[in-house]
PDB file of C-alpha atoms in Angstrom:
ATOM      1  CA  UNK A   1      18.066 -21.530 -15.775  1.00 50.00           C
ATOM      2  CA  UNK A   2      15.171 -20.673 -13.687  1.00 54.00           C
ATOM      3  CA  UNK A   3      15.765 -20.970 -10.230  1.00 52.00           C
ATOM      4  CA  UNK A   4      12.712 -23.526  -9.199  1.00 53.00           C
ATOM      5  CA  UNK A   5      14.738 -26.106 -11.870  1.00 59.00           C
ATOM      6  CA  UNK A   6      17.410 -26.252  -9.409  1.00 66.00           C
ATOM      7  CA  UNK A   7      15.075 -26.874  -5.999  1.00 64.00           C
ATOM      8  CA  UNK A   8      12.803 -29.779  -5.075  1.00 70.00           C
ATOM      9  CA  UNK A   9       9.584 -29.052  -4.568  1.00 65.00           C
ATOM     10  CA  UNK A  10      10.158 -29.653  -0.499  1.00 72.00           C
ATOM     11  CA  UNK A  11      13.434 -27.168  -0.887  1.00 72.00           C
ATOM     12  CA  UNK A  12      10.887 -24.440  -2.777  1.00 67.00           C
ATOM     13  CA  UNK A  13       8.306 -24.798  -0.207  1.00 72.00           C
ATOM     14  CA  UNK A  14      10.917 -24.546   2.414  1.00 76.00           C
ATOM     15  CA  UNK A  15      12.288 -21.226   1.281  1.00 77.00           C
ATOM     16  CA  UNK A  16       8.931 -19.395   0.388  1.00 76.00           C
ATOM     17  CA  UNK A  17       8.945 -17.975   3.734  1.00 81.00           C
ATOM     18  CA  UNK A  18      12.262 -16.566   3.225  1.00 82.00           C
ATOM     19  CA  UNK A  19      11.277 -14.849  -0.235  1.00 77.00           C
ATOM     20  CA  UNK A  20       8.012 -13.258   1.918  1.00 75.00           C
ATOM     21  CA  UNK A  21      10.192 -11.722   3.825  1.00 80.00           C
ATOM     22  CA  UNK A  22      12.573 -10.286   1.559  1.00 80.00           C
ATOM     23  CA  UNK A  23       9.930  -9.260  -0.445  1.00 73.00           C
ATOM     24  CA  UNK A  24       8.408  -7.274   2.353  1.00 72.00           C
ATOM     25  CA  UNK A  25      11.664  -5.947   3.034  1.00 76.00           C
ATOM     26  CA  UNK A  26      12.467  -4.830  -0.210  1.00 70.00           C
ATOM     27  CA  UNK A  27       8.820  -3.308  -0.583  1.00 64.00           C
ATOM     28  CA  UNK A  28       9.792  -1.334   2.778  1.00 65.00           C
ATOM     29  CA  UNK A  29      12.812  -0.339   1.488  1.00 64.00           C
ATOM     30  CA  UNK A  30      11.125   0.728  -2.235  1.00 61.00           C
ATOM     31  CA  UNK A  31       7.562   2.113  -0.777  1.00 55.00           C
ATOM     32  CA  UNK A  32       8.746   6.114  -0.105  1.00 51.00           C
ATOM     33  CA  UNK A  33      10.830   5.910  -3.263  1.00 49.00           C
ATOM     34  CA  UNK A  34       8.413   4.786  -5.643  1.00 50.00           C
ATOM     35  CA  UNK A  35       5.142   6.914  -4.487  1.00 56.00           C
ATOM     36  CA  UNK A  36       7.557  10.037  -3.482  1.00 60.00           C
ATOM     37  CA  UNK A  37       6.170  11.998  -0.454  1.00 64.00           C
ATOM     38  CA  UNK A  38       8.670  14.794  -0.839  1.00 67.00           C
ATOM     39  CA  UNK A  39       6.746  15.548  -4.183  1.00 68.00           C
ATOM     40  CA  UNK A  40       3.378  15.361  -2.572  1.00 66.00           C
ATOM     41  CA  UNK A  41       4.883  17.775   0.222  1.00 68.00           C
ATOM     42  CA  UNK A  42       5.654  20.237  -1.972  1.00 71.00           C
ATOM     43  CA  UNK A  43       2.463  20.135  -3.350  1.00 70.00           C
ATOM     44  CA  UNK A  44       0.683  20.120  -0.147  1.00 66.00           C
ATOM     45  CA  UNK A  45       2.803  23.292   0.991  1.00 68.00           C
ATOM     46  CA  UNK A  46       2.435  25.401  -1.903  1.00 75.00           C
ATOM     47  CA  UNK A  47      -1.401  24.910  -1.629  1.00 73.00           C
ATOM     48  CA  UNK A  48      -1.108  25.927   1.913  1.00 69.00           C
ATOM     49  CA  UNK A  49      -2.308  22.320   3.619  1.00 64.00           C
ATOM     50  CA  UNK A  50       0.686  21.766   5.796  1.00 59.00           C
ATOM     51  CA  UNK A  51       0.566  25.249   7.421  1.00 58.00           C
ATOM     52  CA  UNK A  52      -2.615  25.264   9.870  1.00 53.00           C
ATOM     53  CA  UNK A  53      -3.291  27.946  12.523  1.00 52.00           C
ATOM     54  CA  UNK A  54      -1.400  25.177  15.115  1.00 52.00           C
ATOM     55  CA  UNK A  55       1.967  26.151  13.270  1.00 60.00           C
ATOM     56  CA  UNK A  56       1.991  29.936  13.381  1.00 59.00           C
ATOM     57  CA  UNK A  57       3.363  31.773  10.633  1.00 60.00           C
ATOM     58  CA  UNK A  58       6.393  29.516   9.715  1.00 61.00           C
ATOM     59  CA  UNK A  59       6.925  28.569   6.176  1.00 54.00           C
ATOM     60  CA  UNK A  60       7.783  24.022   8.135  1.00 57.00           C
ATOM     61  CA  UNK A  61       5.184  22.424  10.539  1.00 63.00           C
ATOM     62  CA  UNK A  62       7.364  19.955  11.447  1.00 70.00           C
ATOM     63  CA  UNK A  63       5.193  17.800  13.104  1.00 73.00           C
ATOM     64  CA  UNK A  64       2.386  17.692  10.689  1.00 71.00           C
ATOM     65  CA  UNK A  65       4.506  17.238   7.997  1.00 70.00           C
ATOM     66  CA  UNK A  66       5.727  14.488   9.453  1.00 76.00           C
ATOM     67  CA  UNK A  67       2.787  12.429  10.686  1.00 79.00           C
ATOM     68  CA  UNK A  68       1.416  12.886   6.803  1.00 78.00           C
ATOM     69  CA  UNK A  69       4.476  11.652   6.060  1.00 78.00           C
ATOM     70  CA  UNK A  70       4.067   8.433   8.002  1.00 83.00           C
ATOM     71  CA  UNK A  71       0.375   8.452   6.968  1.00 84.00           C
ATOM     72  CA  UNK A  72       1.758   8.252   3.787  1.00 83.00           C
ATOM     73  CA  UNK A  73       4.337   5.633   3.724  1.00 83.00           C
ATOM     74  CA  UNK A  74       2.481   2.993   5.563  1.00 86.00           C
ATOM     75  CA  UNK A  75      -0.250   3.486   2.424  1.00 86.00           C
ATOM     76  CA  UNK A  76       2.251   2.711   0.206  1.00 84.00           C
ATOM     77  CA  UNK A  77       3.268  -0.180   2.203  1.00 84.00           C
ATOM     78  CA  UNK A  78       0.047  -1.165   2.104  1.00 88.00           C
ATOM     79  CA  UNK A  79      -0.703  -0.795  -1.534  1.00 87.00           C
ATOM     80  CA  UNK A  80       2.638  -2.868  -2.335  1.00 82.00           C
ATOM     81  CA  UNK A  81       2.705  -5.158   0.306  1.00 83.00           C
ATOM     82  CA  UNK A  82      -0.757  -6.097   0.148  1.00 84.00           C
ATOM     83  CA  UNK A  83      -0.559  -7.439  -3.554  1.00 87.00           C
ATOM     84  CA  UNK A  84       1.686 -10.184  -1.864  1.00 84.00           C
ATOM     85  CA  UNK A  85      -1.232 -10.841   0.441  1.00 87.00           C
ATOM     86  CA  UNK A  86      -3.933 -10.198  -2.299  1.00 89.00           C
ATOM     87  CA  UNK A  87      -1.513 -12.873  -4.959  1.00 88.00           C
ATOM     88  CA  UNK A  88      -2.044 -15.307  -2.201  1.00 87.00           C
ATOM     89  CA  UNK A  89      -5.733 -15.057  -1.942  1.00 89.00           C
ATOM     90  CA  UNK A  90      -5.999 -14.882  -5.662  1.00 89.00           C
ATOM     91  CA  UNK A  91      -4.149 -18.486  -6.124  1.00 89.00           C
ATOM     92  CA  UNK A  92      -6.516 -20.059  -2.797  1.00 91.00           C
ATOM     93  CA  UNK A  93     -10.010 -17.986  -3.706  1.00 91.00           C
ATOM     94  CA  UNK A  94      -9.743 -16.614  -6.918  1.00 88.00           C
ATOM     95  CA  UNK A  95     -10.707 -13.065  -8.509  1.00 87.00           C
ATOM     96  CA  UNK A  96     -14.501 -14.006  -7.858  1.00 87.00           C
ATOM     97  CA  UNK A  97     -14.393 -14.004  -4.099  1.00 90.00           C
ATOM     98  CA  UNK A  98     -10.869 -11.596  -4.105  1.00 90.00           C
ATOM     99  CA  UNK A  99     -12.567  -8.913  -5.926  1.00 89.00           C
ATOM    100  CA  UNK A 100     -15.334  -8.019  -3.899  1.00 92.00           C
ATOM    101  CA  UNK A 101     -13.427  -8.231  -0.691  1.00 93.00           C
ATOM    102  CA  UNK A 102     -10.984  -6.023  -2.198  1.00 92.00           C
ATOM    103  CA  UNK A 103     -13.341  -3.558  -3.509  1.00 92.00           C
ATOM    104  CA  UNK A 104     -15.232  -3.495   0.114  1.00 94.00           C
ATOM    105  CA  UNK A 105     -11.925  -2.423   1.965  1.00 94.00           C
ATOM    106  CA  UNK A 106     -11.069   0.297  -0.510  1.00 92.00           C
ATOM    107  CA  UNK A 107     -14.631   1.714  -0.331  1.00 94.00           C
ATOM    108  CA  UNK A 108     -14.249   1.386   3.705  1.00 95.00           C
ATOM    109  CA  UNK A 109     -10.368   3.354   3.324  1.00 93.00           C
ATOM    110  CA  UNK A 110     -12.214   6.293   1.223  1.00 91.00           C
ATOM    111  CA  UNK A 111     -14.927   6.548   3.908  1.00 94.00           C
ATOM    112  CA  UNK A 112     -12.882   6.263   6.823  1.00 93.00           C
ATOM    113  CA  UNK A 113      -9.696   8.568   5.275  1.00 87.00           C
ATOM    114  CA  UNK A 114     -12.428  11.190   4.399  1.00 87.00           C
ATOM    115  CA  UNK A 115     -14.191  11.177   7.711  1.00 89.00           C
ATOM    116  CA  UNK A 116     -11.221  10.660   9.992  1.00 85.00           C
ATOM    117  CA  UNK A 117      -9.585  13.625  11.950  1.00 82.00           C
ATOM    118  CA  UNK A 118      -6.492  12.364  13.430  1.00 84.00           C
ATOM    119  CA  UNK A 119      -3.264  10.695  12.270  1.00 84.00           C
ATOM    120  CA  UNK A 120      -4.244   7.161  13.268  1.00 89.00           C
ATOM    121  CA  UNK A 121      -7.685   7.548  11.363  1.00 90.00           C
ATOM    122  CA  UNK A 122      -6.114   8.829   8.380  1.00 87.00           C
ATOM    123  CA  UNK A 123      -3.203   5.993   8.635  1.00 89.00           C
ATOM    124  CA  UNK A 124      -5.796   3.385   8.504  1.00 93.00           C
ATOM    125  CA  UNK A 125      -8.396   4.566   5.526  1.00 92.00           C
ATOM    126  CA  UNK A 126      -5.296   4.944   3.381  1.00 90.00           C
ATOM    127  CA  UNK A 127      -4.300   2.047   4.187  1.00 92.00           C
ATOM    128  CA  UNK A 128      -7.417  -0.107   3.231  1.00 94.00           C
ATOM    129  CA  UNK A 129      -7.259   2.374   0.238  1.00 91.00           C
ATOM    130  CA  UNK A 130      -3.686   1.203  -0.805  1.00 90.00           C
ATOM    131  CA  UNK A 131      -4.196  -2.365  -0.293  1.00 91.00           C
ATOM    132  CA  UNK A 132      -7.972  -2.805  -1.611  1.00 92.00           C
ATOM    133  CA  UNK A 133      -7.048  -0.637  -4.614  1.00 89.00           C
ATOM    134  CA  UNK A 134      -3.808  -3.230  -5.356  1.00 89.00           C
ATOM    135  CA  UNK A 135      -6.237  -5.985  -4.697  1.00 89.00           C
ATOM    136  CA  UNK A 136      -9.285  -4.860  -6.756  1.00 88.00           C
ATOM    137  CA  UNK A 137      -6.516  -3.912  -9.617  1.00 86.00           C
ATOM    138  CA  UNK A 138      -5.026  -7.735  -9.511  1.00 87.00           C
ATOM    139  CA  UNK A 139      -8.085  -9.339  -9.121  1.00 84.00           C
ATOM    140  CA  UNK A 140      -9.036  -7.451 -12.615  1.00 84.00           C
ATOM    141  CA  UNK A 141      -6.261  -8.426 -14.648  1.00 83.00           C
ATOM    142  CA  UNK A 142      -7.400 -11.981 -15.281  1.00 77.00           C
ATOM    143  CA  UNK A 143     -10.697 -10.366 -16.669  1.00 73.00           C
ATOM    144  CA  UNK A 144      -8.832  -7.708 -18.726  1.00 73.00           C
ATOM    145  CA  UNK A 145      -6.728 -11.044 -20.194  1.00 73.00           C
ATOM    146  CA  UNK A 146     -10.219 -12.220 -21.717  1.00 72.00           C
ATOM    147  CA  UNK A 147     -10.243  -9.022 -24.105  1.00 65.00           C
TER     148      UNK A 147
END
């Protein structure tokens, strides 16, 4: 029996902030072991990325490593928890007006991730990336449902 059979409508509506946030928590929770950084780390150390002049001859550069890391993770928060935002808009707007917006902060993320130089740049363009490339990817699927 599906849960909304057993709530009124007020009861449903009541509780939908409750599911937002357990949803974001669970994303939180899921984001590092769905996109798996230590994967990409490997990768980016055995093409020699993570080891800059700044980090000497060691094989770590601990510090790097780990603001890429957090780089990163928040994109894949942002890529998951921005379809809950992007749903939302979708059910209010629709794909017409969704789309577009969606498309316009993924095109900002590449620009900004390729022309930033520090940590906070780089946070932010992959995050417009992860969360404009959910949207534009939802806001699709009722088109791809016409074929």
């Amino acid at each position: 029996m599906p849960l909304s059979a057993c709530l009124s409508l007020s009861q449903a509506r009541a509780s939908r902030p409750l599911a937002y946030a357990l949803a974001f928590v669970l994303i939180c929770k899921m984001g590092g072991t769905v996109y798996g950084w230590p994967a990409m780390r490997a990768i980016l150390l055995r093409d020699g990325v993570l080891r800059p002049e700044s980090c000497g001859d060691s094989d770590e550069c601990t510090e790097e490593g780990l603001s890429l890391a957090f780089v990163y993770t928040l994109g894949a928060w942002a890529n998951q928890g921005g379809r809950m935002a992007v749903g939302i808009f979708l059910d209010r707007y629709g794909p017409r007006r969704t789309a577009p917006v969606c498309a316009l902060a993924f095109a900002t993320g590449a620009l900004v991730f390729a022309l930033g130089t520090t940590v906070a740049a780089l946070a932010v363009g992959l995050m417009l990336i992860g969360a404009g490339g959910a949207g534009v990817q939802l806001a699709v699927q009722s088109v791809s449902a016409l074929y």
